Each structure stands twice: as C-alpha cells, then as structure tokens.
XYZ file of C-alpha atoms in Angstrom:
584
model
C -98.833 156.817 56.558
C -97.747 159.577 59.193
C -96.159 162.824 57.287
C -97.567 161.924 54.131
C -100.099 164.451 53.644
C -99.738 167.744 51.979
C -100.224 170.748 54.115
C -103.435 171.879 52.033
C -106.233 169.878 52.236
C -106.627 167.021 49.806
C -108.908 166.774 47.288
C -112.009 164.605 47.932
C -111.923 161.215 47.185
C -115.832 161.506 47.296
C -115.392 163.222 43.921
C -114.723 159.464 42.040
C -118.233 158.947 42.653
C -120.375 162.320 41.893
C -117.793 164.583 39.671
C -117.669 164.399 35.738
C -120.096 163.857 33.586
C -119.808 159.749 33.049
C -120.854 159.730 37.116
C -124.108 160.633 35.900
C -124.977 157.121 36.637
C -123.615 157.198 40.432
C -125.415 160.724 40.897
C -128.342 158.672 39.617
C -128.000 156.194 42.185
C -127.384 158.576 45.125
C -130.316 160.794 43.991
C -132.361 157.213 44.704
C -131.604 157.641 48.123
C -132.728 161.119 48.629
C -129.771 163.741 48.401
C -129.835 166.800 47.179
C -127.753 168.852 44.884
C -126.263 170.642 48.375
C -125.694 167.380 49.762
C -123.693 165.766 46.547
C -121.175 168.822 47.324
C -120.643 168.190 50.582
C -117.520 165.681 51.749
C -118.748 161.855 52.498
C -118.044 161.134 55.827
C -118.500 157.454 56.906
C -120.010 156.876 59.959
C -119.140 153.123 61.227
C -121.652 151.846 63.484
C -121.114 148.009 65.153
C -125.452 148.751 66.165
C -127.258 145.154 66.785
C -129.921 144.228 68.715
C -127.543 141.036 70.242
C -125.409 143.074 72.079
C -125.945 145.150 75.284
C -122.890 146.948 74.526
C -124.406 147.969 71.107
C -128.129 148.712 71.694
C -127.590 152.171 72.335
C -125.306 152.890 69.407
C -128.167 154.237 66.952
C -128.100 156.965 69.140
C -124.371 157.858 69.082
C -124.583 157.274 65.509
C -127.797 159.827 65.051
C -125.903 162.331 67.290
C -122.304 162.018 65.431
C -124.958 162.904 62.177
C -125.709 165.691 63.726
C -122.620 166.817 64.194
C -121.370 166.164 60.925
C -124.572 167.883 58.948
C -123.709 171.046 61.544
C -119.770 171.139 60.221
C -120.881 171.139 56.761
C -120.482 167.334 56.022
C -122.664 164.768 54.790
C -122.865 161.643 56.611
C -123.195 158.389 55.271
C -123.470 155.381 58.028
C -122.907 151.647 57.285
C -122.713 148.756 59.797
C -119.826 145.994 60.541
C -120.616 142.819 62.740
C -119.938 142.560 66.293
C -119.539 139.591 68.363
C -120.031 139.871 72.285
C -117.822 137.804 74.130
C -119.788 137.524 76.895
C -122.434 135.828 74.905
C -119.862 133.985 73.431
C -117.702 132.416 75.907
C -117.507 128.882 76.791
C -119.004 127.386 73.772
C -117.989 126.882 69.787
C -118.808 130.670 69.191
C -115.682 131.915 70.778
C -113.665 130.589 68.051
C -115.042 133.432 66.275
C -115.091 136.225 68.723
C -110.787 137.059 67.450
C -111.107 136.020 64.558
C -113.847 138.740 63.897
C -111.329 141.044 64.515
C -110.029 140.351 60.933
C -113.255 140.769 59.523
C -114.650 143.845 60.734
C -111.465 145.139 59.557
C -112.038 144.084 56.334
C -115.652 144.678 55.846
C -114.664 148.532 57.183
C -111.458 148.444 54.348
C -114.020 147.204 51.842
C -116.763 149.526 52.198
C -114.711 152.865 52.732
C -112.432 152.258 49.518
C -115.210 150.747 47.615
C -117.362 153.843 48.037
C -114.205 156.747 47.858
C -115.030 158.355 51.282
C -113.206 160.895 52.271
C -113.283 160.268 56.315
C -114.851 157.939 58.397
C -116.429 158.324 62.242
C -115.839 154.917 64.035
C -118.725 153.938 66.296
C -117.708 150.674 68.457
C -118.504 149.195 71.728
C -117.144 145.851 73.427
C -113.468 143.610 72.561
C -112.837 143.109 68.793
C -114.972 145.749 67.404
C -112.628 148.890 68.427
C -109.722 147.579 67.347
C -110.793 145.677 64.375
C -112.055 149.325 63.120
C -109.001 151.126 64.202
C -107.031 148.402 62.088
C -109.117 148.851 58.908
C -109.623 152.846 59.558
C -105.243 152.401 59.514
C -105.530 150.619 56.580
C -106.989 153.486 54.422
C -105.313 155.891 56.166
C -107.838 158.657 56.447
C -109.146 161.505 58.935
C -110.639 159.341 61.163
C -112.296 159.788 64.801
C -113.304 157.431 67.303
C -116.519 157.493 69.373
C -117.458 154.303 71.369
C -120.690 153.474 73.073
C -119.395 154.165 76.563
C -119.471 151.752 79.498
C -121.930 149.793 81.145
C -122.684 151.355 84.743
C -122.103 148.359 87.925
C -125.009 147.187 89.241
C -125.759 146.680 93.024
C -126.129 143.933 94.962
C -125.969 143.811 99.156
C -124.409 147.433 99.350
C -121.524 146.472 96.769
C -121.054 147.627 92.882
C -121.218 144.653 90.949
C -120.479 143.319 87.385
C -120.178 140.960 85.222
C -117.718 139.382 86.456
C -119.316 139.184 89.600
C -122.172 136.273 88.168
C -119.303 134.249 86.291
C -117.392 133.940 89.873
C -120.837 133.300 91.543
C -121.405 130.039 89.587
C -117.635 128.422 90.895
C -119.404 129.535 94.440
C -122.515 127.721 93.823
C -120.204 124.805 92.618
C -118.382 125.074 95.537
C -121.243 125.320 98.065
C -120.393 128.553 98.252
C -123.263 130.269 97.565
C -127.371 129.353 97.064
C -128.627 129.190 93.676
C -131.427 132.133 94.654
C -128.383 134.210 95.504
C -126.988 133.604 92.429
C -130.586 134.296 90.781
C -130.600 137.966 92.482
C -126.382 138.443 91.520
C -128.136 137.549 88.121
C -130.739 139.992 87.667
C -128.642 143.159 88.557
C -125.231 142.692 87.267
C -125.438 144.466 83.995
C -128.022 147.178 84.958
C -128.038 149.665 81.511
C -126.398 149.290 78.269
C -123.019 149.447 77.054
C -119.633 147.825 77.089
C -119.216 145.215 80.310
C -118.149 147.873 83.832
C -114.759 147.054 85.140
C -111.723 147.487 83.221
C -112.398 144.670 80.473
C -111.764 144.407 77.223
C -113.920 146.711 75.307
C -113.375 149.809 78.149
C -109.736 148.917 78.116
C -109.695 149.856 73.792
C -111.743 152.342 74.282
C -109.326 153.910 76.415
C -106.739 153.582 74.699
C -107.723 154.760 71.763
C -108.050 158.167 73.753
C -104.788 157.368 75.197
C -103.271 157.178 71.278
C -105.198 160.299 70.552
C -107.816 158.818 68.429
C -110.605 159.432 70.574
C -111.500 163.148 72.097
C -111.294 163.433 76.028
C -114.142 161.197 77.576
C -114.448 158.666 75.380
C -113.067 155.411 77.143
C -115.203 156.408 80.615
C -118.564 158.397 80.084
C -121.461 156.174 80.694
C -123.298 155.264 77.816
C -126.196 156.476 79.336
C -124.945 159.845 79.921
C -126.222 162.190 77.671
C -122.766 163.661 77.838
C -122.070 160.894 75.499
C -124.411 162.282 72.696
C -122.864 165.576 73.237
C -119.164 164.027 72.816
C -120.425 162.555 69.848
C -121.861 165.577 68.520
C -118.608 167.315 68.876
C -116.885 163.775 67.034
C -119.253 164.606 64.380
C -118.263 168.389 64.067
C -114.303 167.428 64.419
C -114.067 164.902 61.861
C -114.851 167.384 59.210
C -112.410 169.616 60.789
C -109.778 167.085 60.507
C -110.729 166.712 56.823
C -110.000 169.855 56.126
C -106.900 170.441 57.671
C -105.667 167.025 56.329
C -104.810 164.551 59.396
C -104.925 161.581 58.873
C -104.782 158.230 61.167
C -101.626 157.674 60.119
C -100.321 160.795 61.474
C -101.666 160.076 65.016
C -100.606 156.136 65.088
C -96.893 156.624 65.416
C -94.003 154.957 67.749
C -94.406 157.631 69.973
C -97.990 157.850 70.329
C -98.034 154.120 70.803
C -95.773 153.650 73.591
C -98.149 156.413 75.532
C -100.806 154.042 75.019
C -99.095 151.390 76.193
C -98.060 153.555 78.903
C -101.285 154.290 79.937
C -102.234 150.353 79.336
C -100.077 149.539 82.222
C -101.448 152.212 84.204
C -104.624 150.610 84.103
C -104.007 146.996 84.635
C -106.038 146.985 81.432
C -107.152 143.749 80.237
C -104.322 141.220 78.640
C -106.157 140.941 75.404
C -104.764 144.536 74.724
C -101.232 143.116 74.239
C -102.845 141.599 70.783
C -104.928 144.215 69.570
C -102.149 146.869 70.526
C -99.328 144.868 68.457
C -102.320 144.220 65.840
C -102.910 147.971 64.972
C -99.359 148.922 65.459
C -98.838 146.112 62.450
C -101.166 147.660 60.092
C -99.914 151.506 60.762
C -96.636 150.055 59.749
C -95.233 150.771 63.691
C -92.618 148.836 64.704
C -93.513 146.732 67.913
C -93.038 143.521 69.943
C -93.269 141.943 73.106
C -90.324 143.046 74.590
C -91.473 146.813 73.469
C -94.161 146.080 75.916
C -91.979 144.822 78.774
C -89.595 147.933 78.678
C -92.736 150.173 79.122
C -94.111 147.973 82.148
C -90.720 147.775 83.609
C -90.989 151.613 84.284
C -94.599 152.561 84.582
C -96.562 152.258 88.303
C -99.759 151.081 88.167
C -101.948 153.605 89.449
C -105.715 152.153 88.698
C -107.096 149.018 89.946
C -111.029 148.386 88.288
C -112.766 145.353 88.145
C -111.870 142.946 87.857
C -108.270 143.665 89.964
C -110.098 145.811 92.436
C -113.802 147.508 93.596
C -113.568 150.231 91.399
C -115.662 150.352 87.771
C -115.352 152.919 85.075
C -117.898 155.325 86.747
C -115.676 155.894 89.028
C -112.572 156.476 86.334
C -115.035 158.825 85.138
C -115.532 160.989 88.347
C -111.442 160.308 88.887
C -110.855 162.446 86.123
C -110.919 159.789 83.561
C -107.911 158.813 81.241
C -107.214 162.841 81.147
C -107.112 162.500 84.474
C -104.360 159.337 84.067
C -102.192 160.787 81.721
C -102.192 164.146 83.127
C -100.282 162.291 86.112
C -97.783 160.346 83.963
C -97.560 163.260 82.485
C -96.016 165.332 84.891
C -94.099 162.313 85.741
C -92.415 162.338 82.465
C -93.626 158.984 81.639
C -95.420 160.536 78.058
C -94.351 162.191 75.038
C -96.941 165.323 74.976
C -95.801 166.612 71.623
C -97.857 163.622 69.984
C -100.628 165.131 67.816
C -104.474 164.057 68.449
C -108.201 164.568 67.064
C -108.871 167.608 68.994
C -106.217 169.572 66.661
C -103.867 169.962 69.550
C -100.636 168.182 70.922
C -101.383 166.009 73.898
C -99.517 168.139 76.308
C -102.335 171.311 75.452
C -105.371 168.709 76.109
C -104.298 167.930 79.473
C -104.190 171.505 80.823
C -106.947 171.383 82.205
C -107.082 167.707 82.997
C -106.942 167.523 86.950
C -107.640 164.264 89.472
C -110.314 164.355 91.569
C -110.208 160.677 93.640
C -107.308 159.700 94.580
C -108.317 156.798 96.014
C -109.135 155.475 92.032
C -106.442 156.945 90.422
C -103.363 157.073 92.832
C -99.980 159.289 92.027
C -96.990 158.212 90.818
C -95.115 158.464 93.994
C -97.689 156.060 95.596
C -98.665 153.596 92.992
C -100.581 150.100 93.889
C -97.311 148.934 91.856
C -93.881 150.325 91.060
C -94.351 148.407 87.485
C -96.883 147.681 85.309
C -100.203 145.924 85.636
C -99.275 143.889 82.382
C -96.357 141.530 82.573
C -94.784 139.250 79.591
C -92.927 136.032 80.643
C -90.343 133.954 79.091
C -88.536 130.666 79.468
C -88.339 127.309 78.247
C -92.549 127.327 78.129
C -92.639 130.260 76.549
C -89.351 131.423 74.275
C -91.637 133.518 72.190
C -93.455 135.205 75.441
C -97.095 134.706 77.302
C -99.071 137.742 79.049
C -100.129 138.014 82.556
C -102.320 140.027 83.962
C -99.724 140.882 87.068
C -102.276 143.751 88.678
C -105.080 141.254 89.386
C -102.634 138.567 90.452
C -102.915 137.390 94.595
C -100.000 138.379 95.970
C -99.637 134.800 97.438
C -99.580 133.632 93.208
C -96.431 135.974 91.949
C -94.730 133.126 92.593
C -95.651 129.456 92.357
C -94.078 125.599 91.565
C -96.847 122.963 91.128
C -97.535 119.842 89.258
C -99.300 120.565 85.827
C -103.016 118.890 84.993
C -103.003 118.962 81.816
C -106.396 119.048 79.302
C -106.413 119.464 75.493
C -109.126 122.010 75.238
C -111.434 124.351 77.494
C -114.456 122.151 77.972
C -112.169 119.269 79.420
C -110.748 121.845 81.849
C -114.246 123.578 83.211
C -115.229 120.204 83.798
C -112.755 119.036 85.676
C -112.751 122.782 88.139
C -116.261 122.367 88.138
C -116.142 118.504 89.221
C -113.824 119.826 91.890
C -110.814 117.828 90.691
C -108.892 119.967 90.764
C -106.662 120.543 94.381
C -104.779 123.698 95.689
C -101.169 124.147 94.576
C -101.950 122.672 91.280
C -101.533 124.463 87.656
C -104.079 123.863 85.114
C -102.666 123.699 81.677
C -105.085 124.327 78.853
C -103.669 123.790 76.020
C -104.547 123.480 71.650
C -106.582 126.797 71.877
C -104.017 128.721 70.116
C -104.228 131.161 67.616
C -104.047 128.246 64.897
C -104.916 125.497 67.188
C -108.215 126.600 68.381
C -108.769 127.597 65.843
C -109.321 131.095 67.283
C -107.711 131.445 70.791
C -110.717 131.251 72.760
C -111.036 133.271 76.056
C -111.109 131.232 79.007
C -113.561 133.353 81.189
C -115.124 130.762 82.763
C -112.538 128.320 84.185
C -110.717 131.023 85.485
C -113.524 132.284 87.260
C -114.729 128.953 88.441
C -111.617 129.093 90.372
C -112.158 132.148 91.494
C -115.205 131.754 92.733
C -114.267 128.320 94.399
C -111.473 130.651 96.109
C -108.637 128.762 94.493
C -107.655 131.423 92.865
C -105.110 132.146 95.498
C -103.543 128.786 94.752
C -104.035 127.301 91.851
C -102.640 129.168 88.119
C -103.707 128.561 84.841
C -101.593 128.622 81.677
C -103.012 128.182 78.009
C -102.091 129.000 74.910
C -105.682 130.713 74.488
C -106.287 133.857 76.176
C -108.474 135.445 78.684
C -111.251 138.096 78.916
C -110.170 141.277 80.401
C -112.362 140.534 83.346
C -110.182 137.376 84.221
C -108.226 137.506 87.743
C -105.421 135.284 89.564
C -102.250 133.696 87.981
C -103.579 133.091 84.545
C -100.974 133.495 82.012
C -102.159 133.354 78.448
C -100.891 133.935 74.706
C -98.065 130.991 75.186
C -96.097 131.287 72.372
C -95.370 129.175 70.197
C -98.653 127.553 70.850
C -99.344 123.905 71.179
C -100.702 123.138 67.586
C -97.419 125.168 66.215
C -95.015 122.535 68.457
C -94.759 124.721 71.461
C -93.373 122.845 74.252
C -97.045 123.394 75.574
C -97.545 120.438 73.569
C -94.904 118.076 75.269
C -96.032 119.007 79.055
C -97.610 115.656 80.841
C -99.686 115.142 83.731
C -97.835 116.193 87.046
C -94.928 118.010 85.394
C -93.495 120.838 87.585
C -94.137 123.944 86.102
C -92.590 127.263 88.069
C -93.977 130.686 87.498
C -92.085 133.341 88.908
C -94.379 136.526 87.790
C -91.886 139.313 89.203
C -88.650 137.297 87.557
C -91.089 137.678 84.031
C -90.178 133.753 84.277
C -92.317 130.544 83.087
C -90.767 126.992 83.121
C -91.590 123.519 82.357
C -89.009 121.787 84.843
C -88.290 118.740 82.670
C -84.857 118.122 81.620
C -83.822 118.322 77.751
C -83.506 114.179 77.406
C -87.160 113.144 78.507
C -88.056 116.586 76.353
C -86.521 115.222 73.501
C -88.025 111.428 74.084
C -91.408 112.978 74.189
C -90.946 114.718 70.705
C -90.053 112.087 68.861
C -93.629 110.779 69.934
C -95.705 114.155 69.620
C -97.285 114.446 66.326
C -99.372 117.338 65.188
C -102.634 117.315 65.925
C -105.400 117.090 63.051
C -107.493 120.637 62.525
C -110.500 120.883 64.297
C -111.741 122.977 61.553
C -111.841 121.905 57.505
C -114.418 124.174 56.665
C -115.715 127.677 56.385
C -114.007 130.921 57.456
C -112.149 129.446 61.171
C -110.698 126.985 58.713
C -109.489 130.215 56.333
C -108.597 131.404 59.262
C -106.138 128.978 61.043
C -104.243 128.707 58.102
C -103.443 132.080 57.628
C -103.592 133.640 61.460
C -99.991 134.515 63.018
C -99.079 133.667 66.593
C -100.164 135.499 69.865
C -96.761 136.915 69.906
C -97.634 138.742 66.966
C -101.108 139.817 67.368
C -102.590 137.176 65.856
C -102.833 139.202 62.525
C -104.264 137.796 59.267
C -102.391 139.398 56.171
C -100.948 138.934 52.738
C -97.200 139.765 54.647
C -98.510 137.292 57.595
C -99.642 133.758 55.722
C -95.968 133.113 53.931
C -94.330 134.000 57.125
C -96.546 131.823 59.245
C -96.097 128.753 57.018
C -92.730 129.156 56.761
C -92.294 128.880 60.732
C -94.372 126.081 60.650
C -92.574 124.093 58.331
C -89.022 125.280 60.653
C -90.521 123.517 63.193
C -91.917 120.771 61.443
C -88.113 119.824 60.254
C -86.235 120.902 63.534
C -88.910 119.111 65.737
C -90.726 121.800 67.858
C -89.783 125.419 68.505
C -86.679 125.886 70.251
C-alpha cells in the first residue's frame, strides 16, 4: 500500500513469465502470438478494456484502447489488453437483471485481480465507461497495488429536443407523463429517438460521469478525464498521453496505493459534494477506500458535506450536462475553486507526476453560471446528505441537491410494497396520492439480492409531477439520474431486520433532510408487538452467483463489499440480530 515502494524502480514482475531459461515454455507461448525478441524486453502493461457491443457507453472503447496502445508502444512499453464484463444499468433497470448490475461490481474486480496477478504484469491502463465498471476496476487495480492509470470512455453528449438539452433521464420521466396524461405517446416517440444522441456514458451527472470524475478528483485519472466527450478526439489524445504516462509511472515506481490515501479521499469526496454527484458514489467511494485499506464511514462523509457548498447542478438536479462541465473548466476547473477555498489538500500526489496543487495552475473557470464560487454556492453544504434515526441507525443517502425545496422536509403516511415491481405498479396505476411516502422495501444489499436501482418509480413520479410531494425510501438504491426526496441505502436493510421491515401501511414516517433526520413515528410497544410477528423472509435466490452473492455481500453502510474480512463479519451481525430481535 501507500509508501511501500522503494525509491528505484522495481523490478518487473513481467520477468516471472519470459526470464530464465525454464520460461522457455511461456516465451514459447508468447512467441504464438506474434512478439518479438524487442517486445519480450519491454514491461507488460495491461490495458483493461470494459469494450461490448451492448453498451452505448462502451462502443467506442476499442478506440481509447487502440490509442492508449499507442501511447504505450511510443513510451517504450508493450501493451497487452484483456476485457472485463460490463453491465449497463440503463438496460438493466426495472427487471431481474438489476440484481446483477452491483453485484458486478465484485466481479469485474475479480476478473481484473485474476488476470493481472495470473499473468505478472507490471502496470495496468484501466479503460471503463458507465456505474460499476470504474469502480469495480479501481477496486481490483487497489488490490494489486500497481502503477495504474485511469482512462474512461468519456460522456455521452445531450441530445435536443424543442430547443432544450435532453437526456436520459428525460425519456424515463416522459413515460410517468404519458401515464399521467401528461404527455402524447408521439411526443414521447420523438423524446425517444434523440435522447442519447452519440456514444458514451449516460449526459448528466449520473453514475458512470460521477466515477469518472472522481477518479480525476483522487488523482487517478489525468485532467479531462471525467468530462471530454467521448466523441472528442481530444479523448484519443488524453488517452495517448495515459498510454505514454503509465510507463512513466512504472518507472519511477507509483503505485495506486500511493495515490488512494485518507487525504486524497476526502478531496474526492470533497469534490463529490461539489457535484451533487450521484448517491451510488457513497458505495463505490467506501468500496475502494475498503480495499486500499483507507479508513472510512458514513459519518466521514457527513463531516465533508457539512462544510463543502455545492457549486454544480447537472442533470439530473439541474439543465446543465457534462459538455458544459467540460467548457466550465471541468473538474480542474472545480477543484481549482475549492482549492483556493482551502477545502483540498494539494500536496496529494497524482498520475501526472505532480502534487495536485501544481496541476491546477493553470486550471481556470470559464462559466460561472455551471460551476458557481464558493462564496455563492447553489448550497452552503453538500449535494449528498446521510440521515439517521430510528429508520435508519446505521444511515441512508439522499441525494439533497436534486431534492424540491418544498421535500427537505416532509411527514406522511407510508405505502408500503415488498419489492420494486409492486411499487411501479401502483405509481403507474396512479394509486398513489400527494403527501404520501412510498416505502420500497426487501431490495437490500442481501435482500434483493443485489440492491436494485429504482430508476423508474422515482421517475414515474417525477414525471407525474409528484415529485414535489410524494418521497420514496428503500433499502435499494437509485441511479445517479434519480431526483426528488428519494432516500436510499437504509441501513440495516429489511431482509437483515431493519425496522424497514416492521413499517405498515399508513405509518407516519418524517424526513427532515436538513436535520440529516429519518423516522418511523411508531412508539417502541406496537414496535416491539410487531417483531415478535416479523419473521425473516425466505431468499429469493438459491442458486447461481446472486445466491453466492447475498450470502456474502455487506450492508449499504459499508459499501456493499464482498470479501474474505466481509462474509464472517456479515454473518455474525446477522445472527446479533437474529437473537436480539432486529437491529437496534
């Protein structure tokens, strides 16, 4: 991990599988796929591409790869490229194959742990696009600890419809419109058609573009990464120069684990609120912090909100898209102005070879109007915001940036369904009335399995123009382009015997977002009654990896990490509450 390395370079792990004479049969095996004698000398540098023909995000990625190639062949290096799987989650949502779209997380990280120790690389080029892929590779990269560099696909540009940028996003909302009346079905047809106009990762500030910056932010990336459209050719030439620096790194011997540090984390994190980046980030941030060995938790995250503005508002919190981020400045741009706020440690280290504080010399803001200053932010706290109470002892995540004002706070009798389908059928039925909060709940980490994002309800409501007064709650999650008072990542969940469990139809439930307060207003007696009745519910799953999977996963409040440290710990909490009855 960080400060481990010697100050010459280390020798090349590559040399396990081409030095010595008894790897005469490996040098065999590489000469089968073309090298040369000159190429066997050179340093193996892995070159991780999430490339599929199922993704938009991805389609383009052969070409980042091919250019990062380049790069590498130009620095002296000798690049080697394999592939990990990707899910896209907006192909994915409201249907069995979101189970999977978290839990993939785990094993991209794997398959990039396997393939990288299996084959004695000596650094690796990460090539994602879109939610679990970046940082499922940042958490296996961590793993090995290597020189590593990350290049994404770049973002989707908005599309256009009636004079306004549009997204994503913008379809899912139109379907609660047509549900509503709202809107015609050949407006919805047209919405349809020019939503996601190019490749790459989904426009606003989502899940994917919210990793991707971030891992800029934490000084994985080099400057551009998390907003240069993927069909910029400034893209190839940024991954050109990723190509060129990873062999740099190599030889002056920084690693991952010397950029992943406490320090380097809270500036992502500070940046993350900044943002009003997408909720999911809360998991994946706590998720990679686990496997660099970085202390972190929930309230971590609330003492950096508590003191950083929000100074962005994207899609799906406000008009903007990361094009515009892009001609802002980008996240250069951002952290130059926390920054000079003091709100950063500079002295961090990062994949250009310099501290943090000499990359943003030059950084400078150039729209105001997408990236505001500190001294007139959209918020005086972040656009993240963790909750606690009797609902929640362990926390849940809001998205507080893309919350109505009119929602921050809010008392209403809970309808309560047992899983996602019951719930979109009820919003779309139009049962469900203003001043109500929807409670979805068994979609947990365990009780999912898989914590499924719950994209479309909340944009049902959205789109039926509830979202300024009705909230959501689950024990699930929510994509990054989710807006209103949906609070996610409950904790303890349902399954686990989270007082989600014990909540009834028409229970008051008060959500105070700027108190960081969620509570079941029940008193402890009828609580207590309804426990003694609640048994744990059966797995959905028996079978196959989501059954691996629940039983080893670890709750939202811990990034819903699967590890050798994680599976006693989780069964030991389940058990605790097993005996004592429920969390506490």
């Amino acid at each position: 991990m960080a400060g481990d390395h010697a100050a010459a370079p280390a020798a090349r792990r590559s040399a396990a599988i081409k030095e010595g004479v008894e790897k005469a049969p490996h040098r065999s095996l590489l000469r089968a796929l073309g090298w040369t004698q000159e190429e066997m000398k050179r340093p193996l540098i892995g070159v991780v591409s999430a490339k599929s023909e199922l993704v938009a995000g991805h389609m383009q990625l052969g070409l980042v790869a091919e250019a990062v190639k380049a790069g590498v062949r130009d620095a002296g290096g000798m690049p080697v490229e394999f592939s990990v799987l990707g899910v896209c989650d907006g192909l994915a949502m409201n249907h069995r194959g979101m189970k999977f779209s978290l839990a993939s997380r785990e094993l991209i990280a794997d398959s990039l742990e396997s393939m990288v120790e299996a084959h004695a690389l000596d650094a690796i080029v990460l090539i994602p696009n879109c939610d679990k892929i970046t940082p499922g590779m940042i958490m296996g990269a961590a793993r090995v600890n290597l020189p590593t560099i990350l290049i994404s696909g770049g973002p989707m540009l908005a599309g256009r419809h009636d004079g306004q940028d549009i997204d994503l996003v913008t379809v899912f909302e139109a379907v609660g419109a047509v549900q509503a009346g709202l809107m015609s079905l050949e407006e919805l047809g047209m919405i349809e058609e020019s939503a996601c106009p190019t490749c790459g990762s989904c426009a606003g500030m989502f899940t994917a573009n919210s990793m991707n910056c971030l891992a800029e932010a934490i000084g994985l990336a080099l400057p551009g990464n998390g907003t240069i459209p993927a069909v910029y050719s400034a893209r190839l030439r940024l991954a050109k120069q990723a190509g060129m620096k990873i062999v740099e790194l190599l030889e002056r011997n920084i690693r991952i684990g010397d950029l992943i540090t406490p320090a380097s984390v809270r500036n992502a994190l500070t940046a993350d609120m900044a943002l009003g980046c997408s909720t999911n980030t809360v998991l994946h941030l706590t998720a990679i912090a686990h496997e660099a060995g970085v202390p972190f938790s929930l309230p971590d995250l609330d003492a950096v909100a508590a003191r950083t503005p929000q100074l962005c508002k994207l899609s799906p919190a406000g008009s903007h898209h990361a094009q515009d981020l892009d001609e802002a400045g980008g996240i250069q741009g951002v952290l130059r102005e926390l920054a000079d706020a003091g709100l950063l440690d500079t002295s961090v280290p990062t994949v250009t070879g310099r501290t943090l504080a000499e990359n943003l010399k030059s950084a400078r803001v150039r729209r105001r109007e997408v990236i505001r200053s500190v001294s007139d932010p959209y918020s005086r706290t972040g656009g993240l915001a963790v909750l606690w109470g009797n609902l929640a002892p362990d926390g849940a995540v809001v998205k507080a940036g893309a919350v109505d004002p009119a929602m921050l706070r809010h008392q209403g009798p809970a309808r309560v369904f047992d899983c996602e389908e019951e719930a979109v059928a009820a919003i779309m039925g139009r049962r469900i009335q203003p001043g109500e909060v929807v409670v979805i709940r068994y979609e947990g980490p365990r009780g999912g399995p898989g914590m499924r994002e719950m994209l479309t309800p909340t944009s049902a409501l959205a789109g039926m123009g509830l979202d300024r007064s009705v909230a959501l709650i689950t024990d699930g999650r929510f994509s990054g382009a989710t807006r209103g008072a949906a609070i996610g990542h409950v904790s303890p969940e349902a399954a686990e015997g989270g007082l989600m469990a014990l909540i009834e139809e028409g229970d008051p439930i008060a959500i105070d977002i700027p108190g960081r307060q969620l509570e079941l207003l029940v008193d402890a007696v009828e609580l207590e009654k309804r426990r003694r009745h609640w048994t744990p519910p059966s797995p959905r799953e028996t079978r196959g990896y989501l059954a691996r999977y629940a039983a080893a996963v670890s709750s939202a409040a811990r990034g819903a990490v699967v590890s050798a440290a994680a599976q006693p710990a989780v069964a030991a909490a389940a058990g605790t509450r097993a005996r004592e009855g429920g969390a506490a």
